[in-house]
PDB file of C-alpha atoms in Angstrom:
ATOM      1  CA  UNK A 678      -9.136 -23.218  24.809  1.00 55.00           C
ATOM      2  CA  UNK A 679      -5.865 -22.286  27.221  1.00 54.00           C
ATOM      3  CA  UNK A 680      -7.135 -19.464  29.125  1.00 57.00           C
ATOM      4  CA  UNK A 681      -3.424 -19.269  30.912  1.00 74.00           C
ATOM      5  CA  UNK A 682      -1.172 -16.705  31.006  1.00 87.00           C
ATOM      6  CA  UNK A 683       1.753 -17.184  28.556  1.00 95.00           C
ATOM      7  CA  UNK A 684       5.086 -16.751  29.552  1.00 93.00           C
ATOM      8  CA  UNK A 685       6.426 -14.343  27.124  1.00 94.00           C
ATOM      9  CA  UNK A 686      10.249 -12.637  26.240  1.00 90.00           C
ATOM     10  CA  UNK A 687      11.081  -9.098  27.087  1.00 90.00           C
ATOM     11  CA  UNK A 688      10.632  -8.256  23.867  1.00 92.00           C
ATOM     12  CA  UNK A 689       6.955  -8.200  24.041  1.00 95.00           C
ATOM     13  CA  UNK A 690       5.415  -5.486  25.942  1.00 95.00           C
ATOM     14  CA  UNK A 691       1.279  -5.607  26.884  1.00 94.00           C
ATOM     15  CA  UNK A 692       0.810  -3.068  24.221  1.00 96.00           C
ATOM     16  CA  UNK A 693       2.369  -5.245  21.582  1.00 96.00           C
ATOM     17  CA  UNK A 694      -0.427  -7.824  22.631  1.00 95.00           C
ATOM     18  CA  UNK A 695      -2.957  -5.346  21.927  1.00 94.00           C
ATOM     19  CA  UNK A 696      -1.251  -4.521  18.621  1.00 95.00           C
ATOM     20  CA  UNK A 697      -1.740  -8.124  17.578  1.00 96.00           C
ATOM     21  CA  UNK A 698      -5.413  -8.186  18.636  1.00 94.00           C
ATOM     22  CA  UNK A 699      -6.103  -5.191  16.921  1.00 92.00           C
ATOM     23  CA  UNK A 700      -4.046  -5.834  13.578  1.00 93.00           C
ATOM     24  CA  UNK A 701      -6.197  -4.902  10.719  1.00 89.00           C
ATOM     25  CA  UNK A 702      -4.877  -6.906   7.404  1.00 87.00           C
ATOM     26  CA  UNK A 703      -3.602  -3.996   5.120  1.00 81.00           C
ATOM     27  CA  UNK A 704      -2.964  -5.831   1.540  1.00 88.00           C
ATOM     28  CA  UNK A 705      -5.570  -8.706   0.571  1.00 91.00           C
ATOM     29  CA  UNK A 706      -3.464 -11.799   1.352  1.00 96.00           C
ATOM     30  CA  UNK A 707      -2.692 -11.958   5.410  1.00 97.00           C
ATOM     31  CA  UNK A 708      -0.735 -15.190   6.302  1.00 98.00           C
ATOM     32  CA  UNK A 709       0.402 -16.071  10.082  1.00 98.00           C
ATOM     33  CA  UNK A 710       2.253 -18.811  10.522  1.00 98.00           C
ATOM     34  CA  UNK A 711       2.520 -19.891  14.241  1.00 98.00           C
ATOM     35  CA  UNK A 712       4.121 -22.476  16.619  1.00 97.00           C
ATOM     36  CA  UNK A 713       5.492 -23.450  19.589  1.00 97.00           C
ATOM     37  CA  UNK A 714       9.263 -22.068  19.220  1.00 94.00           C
ATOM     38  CA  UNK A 715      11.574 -24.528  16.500  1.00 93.00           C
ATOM     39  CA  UNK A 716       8.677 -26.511  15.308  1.00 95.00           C
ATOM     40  CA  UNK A 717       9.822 -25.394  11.836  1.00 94.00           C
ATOM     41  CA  UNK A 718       8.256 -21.765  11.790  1.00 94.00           C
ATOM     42  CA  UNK A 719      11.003 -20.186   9.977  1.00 93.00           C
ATOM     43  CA  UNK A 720      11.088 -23.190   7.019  1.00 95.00           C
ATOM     44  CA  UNK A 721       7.390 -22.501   6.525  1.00 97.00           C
ATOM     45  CA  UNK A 722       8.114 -18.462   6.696  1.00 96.00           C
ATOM     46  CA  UNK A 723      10.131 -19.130   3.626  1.00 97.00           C
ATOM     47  CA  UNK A 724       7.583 -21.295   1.841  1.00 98.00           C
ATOM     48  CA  UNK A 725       5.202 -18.287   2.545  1.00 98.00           C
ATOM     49  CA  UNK A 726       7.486 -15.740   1.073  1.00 98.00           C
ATOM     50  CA  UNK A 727       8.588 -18.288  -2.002  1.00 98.00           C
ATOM     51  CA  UNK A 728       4.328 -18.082  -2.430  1.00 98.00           C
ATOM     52  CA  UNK A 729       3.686 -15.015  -2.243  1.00 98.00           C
ATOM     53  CA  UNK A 730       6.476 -13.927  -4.692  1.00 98.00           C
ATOM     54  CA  UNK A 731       5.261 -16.360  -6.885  1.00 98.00           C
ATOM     55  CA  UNK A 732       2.081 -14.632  -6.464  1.00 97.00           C
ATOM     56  CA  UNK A 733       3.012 -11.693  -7.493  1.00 97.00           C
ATOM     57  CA  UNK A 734       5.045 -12.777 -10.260  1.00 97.00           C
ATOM     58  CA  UNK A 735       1.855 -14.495 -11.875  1.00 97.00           C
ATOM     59  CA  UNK A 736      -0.234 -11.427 -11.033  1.00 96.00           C
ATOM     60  CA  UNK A 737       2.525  -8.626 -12.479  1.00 97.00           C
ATOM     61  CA  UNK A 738       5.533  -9.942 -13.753  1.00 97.00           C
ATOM     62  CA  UNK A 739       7.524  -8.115 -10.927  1.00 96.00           C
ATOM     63  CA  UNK A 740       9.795 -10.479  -9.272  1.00 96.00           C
ATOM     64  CA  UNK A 741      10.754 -10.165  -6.020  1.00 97.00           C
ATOM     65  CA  UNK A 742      13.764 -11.217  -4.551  1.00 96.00           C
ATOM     66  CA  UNK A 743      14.596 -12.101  -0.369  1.00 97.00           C
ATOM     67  CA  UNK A 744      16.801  -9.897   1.412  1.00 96.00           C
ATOM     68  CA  UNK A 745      15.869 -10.628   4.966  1.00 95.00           C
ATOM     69  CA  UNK A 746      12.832 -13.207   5.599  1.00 95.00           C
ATOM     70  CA  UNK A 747      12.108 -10.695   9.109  1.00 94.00           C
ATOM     71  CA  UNK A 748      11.493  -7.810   6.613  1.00 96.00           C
ATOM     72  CA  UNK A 749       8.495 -10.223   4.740  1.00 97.00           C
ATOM     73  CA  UNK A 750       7.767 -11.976   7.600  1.00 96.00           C
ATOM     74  CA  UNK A 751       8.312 -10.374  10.900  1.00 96.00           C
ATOM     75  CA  UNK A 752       7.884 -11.635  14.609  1.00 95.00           C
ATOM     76  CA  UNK A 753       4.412 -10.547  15.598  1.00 96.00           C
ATOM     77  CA  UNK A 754       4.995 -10.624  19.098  1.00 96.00           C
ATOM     78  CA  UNK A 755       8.245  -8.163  19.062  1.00 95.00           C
ATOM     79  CA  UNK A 756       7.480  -4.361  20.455  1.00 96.00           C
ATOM     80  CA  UNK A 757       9.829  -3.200  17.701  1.00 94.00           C
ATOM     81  CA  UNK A 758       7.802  -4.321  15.093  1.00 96.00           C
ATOM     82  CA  UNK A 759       5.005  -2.035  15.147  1.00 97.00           C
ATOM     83  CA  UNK A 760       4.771   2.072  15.267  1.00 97.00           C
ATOM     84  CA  UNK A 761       2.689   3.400  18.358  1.00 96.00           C
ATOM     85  CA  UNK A 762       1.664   6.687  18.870  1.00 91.00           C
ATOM     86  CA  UNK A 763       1.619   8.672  22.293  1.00 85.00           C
ATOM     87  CA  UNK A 764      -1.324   6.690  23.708  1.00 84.00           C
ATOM     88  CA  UNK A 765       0.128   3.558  22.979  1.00 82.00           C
ATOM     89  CA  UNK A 766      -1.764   2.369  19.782  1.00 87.00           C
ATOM     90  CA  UNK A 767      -0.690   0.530  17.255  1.00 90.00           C
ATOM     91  CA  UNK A 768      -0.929   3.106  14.042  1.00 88.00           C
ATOM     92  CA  UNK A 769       0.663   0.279  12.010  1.00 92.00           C
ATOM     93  CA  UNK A 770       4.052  -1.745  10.819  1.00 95.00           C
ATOM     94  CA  UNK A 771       7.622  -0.294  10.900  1.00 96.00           C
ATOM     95  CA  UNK A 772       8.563   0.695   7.287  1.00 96.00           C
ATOM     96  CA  UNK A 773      10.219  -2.124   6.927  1.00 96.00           C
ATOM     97  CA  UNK A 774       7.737  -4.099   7.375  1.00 96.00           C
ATOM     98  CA  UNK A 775       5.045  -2.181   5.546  1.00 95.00           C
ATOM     99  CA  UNK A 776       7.495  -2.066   2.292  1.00 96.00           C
ATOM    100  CA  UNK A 777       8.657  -5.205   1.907  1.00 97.00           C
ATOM    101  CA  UNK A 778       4.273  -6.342   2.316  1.00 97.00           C
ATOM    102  CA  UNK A 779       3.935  -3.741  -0.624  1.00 96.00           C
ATOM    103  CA  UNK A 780       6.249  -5.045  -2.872  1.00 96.00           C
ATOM    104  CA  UNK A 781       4.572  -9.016  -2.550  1.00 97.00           C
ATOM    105  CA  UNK A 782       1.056  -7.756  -2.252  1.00 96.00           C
ATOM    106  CA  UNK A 783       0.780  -9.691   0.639  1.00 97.00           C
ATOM    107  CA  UNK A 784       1.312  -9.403   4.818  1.00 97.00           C
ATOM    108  CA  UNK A 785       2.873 -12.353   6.486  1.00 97.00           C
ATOM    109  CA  UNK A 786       3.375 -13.045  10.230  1.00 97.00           C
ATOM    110  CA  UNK A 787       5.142 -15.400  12.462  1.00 96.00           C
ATOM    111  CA  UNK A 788       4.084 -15.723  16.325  1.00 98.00           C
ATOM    112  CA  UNK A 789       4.362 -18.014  19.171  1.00 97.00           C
ATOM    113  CA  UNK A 790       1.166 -16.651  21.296  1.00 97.00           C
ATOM    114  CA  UNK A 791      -1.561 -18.640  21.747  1.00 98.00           C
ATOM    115  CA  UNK A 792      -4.496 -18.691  19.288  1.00 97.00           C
ATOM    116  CA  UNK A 793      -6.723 -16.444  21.698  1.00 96.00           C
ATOM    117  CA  UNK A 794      -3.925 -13.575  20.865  1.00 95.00           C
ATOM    118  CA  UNK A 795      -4.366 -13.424  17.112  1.00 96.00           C
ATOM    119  CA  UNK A 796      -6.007 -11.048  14.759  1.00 93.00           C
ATOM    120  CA  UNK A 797     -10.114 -11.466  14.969  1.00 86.00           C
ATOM    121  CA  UNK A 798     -10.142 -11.054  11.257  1.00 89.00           C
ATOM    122  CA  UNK A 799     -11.567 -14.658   9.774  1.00 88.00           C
ATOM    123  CA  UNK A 800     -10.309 -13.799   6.377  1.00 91.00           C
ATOM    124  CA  UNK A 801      -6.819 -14.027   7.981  1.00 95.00           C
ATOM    125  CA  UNK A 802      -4.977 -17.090   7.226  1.00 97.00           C
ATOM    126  CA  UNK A 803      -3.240 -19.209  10.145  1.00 98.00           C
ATOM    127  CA  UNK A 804      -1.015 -22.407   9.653  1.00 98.00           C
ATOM    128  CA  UNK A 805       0.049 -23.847  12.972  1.00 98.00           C
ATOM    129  CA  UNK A 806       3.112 -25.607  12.862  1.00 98.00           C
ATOM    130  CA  UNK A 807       3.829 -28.627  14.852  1.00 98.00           C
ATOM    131  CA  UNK A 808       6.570 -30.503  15.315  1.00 95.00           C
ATOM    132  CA  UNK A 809       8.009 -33.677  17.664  1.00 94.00           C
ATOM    133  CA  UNK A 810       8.462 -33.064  21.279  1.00 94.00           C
ATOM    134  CA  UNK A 811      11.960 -34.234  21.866  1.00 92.00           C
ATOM    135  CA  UNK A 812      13.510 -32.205  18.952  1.00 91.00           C
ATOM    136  CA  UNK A 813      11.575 -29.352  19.839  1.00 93.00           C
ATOM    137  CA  UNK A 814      13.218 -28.986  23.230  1.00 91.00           C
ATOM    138  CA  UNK A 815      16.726 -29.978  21.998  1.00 87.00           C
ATOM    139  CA  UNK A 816      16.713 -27.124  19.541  1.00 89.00           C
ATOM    140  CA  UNK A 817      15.151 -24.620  22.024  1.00 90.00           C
ATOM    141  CA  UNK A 818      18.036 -25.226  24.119  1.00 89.00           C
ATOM    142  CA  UNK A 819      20.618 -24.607  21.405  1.00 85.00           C
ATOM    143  CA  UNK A 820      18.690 -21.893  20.601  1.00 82.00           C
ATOM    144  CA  UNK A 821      18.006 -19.810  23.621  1.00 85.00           C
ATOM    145  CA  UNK A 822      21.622 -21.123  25.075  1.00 84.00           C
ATOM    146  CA  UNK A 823      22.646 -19.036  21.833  1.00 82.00           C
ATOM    147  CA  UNK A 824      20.116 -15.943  22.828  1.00 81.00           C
ATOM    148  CA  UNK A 825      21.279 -12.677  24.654  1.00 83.00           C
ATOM    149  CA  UNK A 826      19.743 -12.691  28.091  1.00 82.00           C
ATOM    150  CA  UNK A 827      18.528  -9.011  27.851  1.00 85.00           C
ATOM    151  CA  UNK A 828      16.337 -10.755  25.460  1.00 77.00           C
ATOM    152  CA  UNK A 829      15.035 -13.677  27.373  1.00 80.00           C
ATOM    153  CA  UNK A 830      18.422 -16.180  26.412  1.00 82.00           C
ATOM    154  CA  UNK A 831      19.175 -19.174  29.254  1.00 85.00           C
ATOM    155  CA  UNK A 832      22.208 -19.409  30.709  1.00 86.00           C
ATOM    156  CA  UNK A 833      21.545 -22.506  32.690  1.00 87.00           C
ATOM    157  CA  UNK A 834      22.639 -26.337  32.012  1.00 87.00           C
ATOM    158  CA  UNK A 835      21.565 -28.767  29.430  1.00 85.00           C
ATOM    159  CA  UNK A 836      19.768 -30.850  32.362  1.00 89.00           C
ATOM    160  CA  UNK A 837      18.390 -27.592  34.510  1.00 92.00           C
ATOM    161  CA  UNK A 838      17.009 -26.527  30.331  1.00 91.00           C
ATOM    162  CA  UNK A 839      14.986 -29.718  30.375  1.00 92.00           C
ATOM    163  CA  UNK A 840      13.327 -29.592  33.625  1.00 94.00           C
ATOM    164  CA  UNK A 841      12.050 -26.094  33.009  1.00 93.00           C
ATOM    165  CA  UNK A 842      10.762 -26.805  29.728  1.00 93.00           C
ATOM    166  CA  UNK A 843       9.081 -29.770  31.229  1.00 93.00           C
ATOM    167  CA  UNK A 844       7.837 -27.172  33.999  1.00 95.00           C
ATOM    168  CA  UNK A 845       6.531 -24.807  31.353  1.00 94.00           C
ATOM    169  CA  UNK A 846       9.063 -21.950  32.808  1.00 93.00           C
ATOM    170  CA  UNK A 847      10.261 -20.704  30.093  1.00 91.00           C
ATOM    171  CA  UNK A 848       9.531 -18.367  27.782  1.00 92.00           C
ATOM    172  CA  UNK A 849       5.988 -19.163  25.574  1.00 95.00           C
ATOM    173  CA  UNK A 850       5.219 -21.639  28.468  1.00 95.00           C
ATOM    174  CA  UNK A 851       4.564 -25.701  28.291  1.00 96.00           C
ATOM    175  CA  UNK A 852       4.103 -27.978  24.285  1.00 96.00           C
ATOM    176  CA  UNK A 853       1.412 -29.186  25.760  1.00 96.00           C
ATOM    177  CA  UNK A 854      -0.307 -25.950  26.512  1.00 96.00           C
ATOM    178  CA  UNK A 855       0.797 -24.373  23.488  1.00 97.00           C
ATOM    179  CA  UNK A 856      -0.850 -27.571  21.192  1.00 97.00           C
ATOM    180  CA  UNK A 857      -3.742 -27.095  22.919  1.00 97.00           C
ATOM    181  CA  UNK A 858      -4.658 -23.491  22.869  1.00 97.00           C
ATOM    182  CA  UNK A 859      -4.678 -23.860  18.870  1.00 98.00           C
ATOM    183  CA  UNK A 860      -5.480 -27.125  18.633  1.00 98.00           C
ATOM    184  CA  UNK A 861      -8.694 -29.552  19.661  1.00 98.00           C
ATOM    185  CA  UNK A 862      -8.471 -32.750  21.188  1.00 97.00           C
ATOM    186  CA  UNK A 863      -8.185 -34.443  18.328  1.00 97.00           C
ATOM    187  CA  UNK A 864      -5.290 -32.502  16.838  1.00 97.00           C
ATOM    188  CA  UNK A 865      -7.465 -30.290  14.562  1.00 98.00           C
ATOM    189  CA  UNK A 866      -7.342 -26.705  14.784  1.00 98.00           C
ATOM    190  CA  UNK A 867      -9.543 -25.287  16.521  1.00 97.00           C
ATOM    191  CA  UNK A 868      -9.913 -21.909  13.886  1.00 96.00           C
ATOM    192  CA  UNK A 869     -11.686 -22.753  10.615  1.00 95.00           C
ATOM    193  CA  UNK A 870      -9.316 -20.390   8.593  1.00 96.00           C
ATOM    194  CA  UNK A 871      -5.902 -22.535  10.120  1.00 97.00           C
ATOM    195  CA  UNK A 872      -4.225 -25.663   8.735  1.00 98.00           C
ATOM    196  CA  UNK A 873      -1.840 -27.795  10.925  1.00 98.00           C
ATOM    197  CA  UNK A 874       1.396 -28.818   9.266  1.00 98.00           C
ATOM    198  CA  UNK A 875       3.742 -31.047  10.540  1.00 96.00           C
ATOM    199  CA  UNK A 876       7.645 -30.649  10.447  1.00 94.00           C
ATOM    200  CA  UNK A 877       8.061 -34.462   9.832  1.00 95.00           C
ATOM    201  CA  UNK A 878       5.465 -34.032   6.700  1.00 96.00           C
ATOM    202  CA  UNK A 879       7.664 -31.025   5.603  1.00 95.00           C
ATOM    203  CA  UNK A 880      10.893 -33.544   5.312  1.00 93.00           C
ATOM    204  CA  UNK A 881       8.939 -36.277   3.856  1.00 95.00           C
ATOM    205  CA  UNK A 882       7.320 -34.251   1.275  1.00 97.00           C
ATOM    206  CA  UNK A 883       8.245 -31.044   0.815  1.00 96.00           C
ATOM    207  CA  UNK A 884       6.340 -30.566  -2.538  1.00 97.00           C
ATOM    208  CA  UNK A 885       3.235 -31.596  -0.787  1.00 98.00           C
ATOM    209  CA  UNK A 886       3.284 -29.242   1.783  1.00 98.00           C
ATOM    210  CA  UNK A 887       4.050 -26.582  -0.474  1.00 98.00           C
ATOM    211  CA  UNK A 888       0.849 -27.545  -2.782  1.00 98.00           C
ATOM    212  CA  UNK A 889      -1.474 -27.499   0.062  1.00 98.00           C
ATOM    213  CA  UNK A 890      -0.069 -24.438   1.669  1.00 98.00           C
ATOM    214  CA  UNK A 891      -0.724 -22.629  -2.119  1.00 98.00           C
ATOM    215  CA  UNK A 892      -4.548 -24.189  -2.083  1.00 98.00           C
ATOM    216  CA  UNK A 893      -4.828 -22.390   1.883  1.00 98.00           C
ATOM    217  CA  UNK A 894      -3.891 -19.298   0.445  1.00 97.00           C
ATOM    218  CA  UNK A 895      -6.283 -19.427  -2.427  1.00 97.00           C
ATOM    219  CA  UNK A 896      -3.717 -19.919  -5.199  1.00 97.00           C
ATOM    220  CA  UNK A 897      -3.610 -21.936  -8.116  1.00 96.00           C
ATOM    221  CA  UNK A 898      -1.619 -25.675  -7.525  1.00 95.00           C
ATOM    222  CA  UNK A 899       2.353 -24.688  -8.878  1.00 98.00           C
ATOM    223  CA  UNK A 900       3.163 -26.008 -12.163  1.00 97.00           C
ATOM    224  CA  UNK A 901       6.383 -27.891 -12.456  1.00 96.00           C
ATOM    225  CA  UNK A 902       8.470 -25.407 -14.043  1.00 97.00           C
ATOM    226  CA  UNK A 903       7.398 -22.956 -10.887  1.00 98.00           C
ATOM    227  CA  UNK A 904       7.868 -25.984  -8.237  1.00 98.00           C
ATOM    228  CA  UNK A 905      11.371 -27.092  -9.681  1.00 97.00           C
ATOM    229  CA  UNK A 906      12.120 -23.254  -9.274  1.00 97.00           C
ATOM    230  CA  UNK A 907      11.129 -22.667  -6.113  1.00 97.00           C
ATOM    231  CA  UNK A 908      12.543 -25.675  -4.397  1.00 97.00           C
ATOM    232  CA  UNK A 909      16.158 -25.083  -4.027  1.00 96.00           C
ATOM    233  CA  UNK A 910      15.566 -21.924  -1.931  1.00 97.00           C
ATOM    234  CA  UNK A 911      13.696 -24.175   0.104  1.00 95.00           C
ATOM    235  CA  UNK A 912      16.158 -26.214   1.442  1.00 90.00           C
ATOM    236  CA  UNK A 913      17.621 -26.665   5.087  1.00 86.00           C
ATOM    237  CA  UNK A 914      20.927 -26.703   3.521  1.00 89.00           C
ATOM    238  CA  UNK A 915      19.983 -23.658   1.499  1.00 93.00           C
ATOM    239  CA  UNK A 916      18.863 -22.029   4.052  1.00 90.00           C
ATOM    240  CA  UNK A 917      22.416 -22.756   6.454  1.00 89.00           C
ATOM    241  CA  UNK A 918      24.347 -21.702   3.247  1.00 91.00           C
ATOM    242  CA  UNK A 919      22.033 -17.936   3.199  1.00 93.00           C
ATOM    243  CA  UNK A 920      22.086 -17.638   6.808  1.00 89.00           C
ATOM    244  CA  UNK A 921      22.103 -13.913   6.632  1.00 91.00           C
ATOM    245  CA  UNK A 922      18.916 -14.029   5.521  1.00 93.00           C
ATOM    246  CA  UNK A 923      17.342 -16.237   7.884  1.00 92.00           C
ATOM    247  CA  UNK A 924      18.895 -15.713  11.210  1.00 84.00           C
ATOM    248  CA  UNK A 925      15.989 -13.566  13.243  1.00 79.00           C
ATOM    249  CA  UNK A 926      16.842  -9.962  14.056  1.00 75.00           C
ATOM    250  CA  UNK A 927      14.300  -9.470  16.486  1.00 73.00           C
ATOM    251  CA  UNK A 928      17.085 -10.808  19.190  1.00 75.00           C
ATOM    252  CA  UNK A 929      20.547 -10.310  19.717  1.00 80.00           C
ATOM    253  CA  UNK A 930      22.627 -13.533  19.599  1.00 76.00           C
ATOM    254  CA  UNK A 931      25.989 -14.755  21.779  1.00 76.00           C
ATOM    255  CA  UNK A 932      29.110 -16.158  19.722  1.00 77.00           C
ATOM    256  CA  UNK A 933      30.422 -18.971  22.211  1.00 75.00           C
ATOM    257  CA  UNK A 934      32.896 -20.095  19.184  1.00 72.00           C
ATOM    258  CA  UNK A 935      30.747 -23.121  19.167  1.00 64.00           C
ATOM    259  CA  UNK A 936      29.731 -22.909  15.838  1.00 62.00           C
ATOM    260  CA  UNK A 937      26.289 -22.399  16.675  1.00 63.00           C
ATOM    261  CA  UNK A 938      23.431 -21.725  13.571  1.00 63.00           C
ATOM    262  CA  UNK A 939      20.159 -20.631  13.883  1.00 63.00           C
ATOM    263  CA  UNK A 940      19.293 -22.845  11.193  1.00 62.00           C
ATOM    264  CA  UNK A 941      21.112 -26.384  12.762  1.00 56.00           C
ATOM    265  CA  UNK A 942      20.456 -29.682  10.823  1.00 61.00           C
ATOM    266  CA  UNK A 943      16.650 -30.027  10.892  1.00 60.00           C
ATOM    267  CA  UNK A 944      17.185 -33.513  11.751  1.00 63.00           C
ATOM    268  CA  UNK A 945      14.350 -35.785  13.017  1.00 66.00           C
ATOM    269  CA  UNK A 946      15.295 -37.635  16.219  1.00 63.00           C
ATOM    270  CA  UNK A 947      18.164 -35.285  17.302  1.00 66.00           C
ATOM    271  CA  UNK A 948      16.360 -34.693  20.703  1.00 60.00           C
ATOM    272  CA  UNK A 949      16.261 -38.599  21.176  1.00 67.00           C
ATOM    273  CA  UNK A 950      20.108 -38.884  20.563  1.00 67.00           C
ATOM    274  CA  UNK A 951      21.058 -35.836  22.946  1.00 69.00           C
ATOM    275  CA  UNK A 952      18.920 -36.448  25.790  1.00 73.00           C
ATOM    276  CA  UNK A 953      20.241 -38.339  28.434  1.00 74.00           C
ATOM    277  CA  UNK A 954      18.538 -40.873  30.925  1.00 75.00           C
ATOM    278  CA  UNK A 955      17.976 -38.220  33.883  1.00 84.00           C
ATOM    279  CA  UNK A 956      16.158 -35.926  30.348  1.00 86.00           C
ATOM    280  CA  UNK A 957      14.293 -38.580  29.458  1.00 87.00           C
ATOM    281  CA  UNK A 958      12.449 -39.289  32.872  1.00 88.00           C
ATOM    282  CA  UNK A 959      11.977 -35.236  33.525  1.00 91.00           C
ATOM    283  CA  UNK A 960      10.615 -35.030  29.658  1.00 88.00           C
ATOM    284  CA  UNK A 961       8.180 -37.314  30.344  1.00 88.00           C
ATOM    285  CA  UNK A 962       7.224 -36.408  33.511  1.00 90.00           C
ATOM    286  CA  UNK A 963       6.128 -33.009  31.642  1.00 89.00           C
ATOM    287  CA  UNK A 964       3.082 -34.773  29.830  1.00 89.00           C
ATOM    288  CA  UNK A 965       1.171 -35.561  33.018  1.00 90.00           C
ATOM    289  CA  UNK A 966       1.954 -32.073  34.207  1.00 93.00           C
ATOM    290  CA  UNK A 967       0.845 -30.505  30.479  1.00 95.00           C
ATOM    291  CA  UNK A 968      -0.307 -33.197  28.072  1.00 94.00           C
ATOM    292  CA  UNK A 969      -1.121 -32.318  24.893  1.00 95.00           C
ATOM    293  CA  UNK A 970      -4.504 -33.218  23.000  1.00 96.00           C
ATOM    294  CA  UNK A 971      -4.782 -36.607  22.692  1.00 95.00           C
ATOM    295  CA  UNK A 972      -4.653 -36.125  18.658  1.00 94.00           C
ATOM    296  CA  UNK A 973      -0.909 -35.198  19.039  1.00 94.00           C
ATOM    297  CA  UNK A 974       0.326 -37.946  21.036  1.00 87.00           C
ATOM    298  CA  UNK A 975       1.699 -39.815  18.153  1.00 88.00           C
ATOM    299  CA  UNK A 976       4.088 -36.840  18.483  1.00 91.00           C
ATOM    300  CA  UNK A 977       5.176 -37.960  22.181  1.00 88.00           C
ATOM    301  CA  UNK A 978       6.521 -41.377  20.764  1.00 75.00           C
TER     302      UNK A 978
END
């Protein structure tokens, strides 16, 4: 396992750490779904909160509806989403947080710490998210060129972007390092109570994914009446069109009148299209500095 320290944003204090070690599931379903940054975490939040609603619904009869997927599902790893007391424990969620848990029966996470940070609880359940290389870095730079800097944004070039990614400089540290502190050698995850998912599955087969996340959560396989409901809200274009929901609020974000979205095109081979030759030779160079296990290399291309 990694045993590095992780490079982390300013938004995550060493207490919050602690809070996330510490976290004691409060409602019998605990989900964390967890990634390197824009390996599809926030698709797969919404396929956990589609579940668990649908979970609920089969359970009660209550529907619930999504106002903001960071009420459901909030960022582990950001100070503000916990309460701590004078000694700097954790005494639980923010309100929020807590309520929205309540009304689906069900607590849901998303991080990008390494697996040694999580929750010691076995009966919590992880899904680790990965996703190709070249995209990956190609939407972190839209993303954190997008991000306030208070809160860990980049201001730097396109090329300068790449070469620190490649370096592992910025925030949540290398791909490679990431992959391999949840992963084993051979691509499987290294917890017994996590499932890797890959983006690239997610856009091939969408209704797969979806049927294998229920079965890791213990549910019943959806019928097609449920799956044919659930499916439009599960969209990328969906999604773009109900940004208000989506868009994290665990950051503050910088209009550059570029027409920037959190949620872009989740294309596959956008990274490959936008990188240039002088990318190309640095992105590489950052798999003999931090290669990932050799199960993922497919990934690399």
């Amino acid at each position: 396992m990694n045993t590095k320290a992780q490079p982390l944003l300013p938004i995550t204090l060493p207490r919050t750490i602690e809070a996330i070690k510490s976290f004691s599931p409060g409602q019998p379903l605990t989900v964390i779904v967890a990634s390197y940054p824009k390996s599809g975490t926030t698709w797969m939040q919404n396929v956990l909160f589609e579940l668990v609603a649908l979970k609920r619904f089969r359970d009660t009869g209550e529907k619930v509806d999504l106002d903001h997927i960071s009420n459901f599902c909030p960022f582990m790893e950001n100070d503000k989403s916990w309460v701590f007391g004078e000694d700097c424990d954790a005494s639980g969620l923010q309100g929020n947080h807590a309520d929205a848990h309540a009304k689906v029966g069900a607590t849901i996470f998303n991080t990008h710490v390494y697996l040694d940070m999580m929750p010691a609880d076995p009966g919590v359940k992880l899904i680790y998210m990965t996703r190709a290389p070249r995209d990956v870095c190609n939407s972190f730079f839209h993303h954190l060129s997008h991000q306030a800097a208070e809160d860990g944004g980049y201001e730097g070039s396109r090329e300068e972007f790449v070469k620190d990614w490649s370096d592992g400089k910025i925030a949540f540290g290398s791909w490679g390092d990431h992959l391999r502190s949840w992963l084993n050698d051979d691509g499987t995850c290294r917890a017994g109570n996590c499932i890797r998912v890959e983006y690239e599955d997610m856009k091939a087969d969408l209704r797969g994914v979806v049927q294998a996340t229920a079965r890791h959560l213990g549910m019943e396989e959806l019928g097609g009446e449920e799956m044919e409901d659930i499916l439009p809200r599960l969209g990328i274009e969906y999604m773009k069109a109900n940004i208000d929901k989506f868009e994290p609020k665990s950051v503050k974000w910088v209009n550059k009148g570029d027409g920037f979205s959190f949620v872009r095109k989740g294309a596959i081979g956008d990274g490959k299209k936008e990188f240039g030759d002088g990318d190309e030779k640095v992105f590489l160079e950052g798999f003999v500095k931090f290669p990932p296990p050799g199960g993922c290399s497919g990934l690399v291309g």
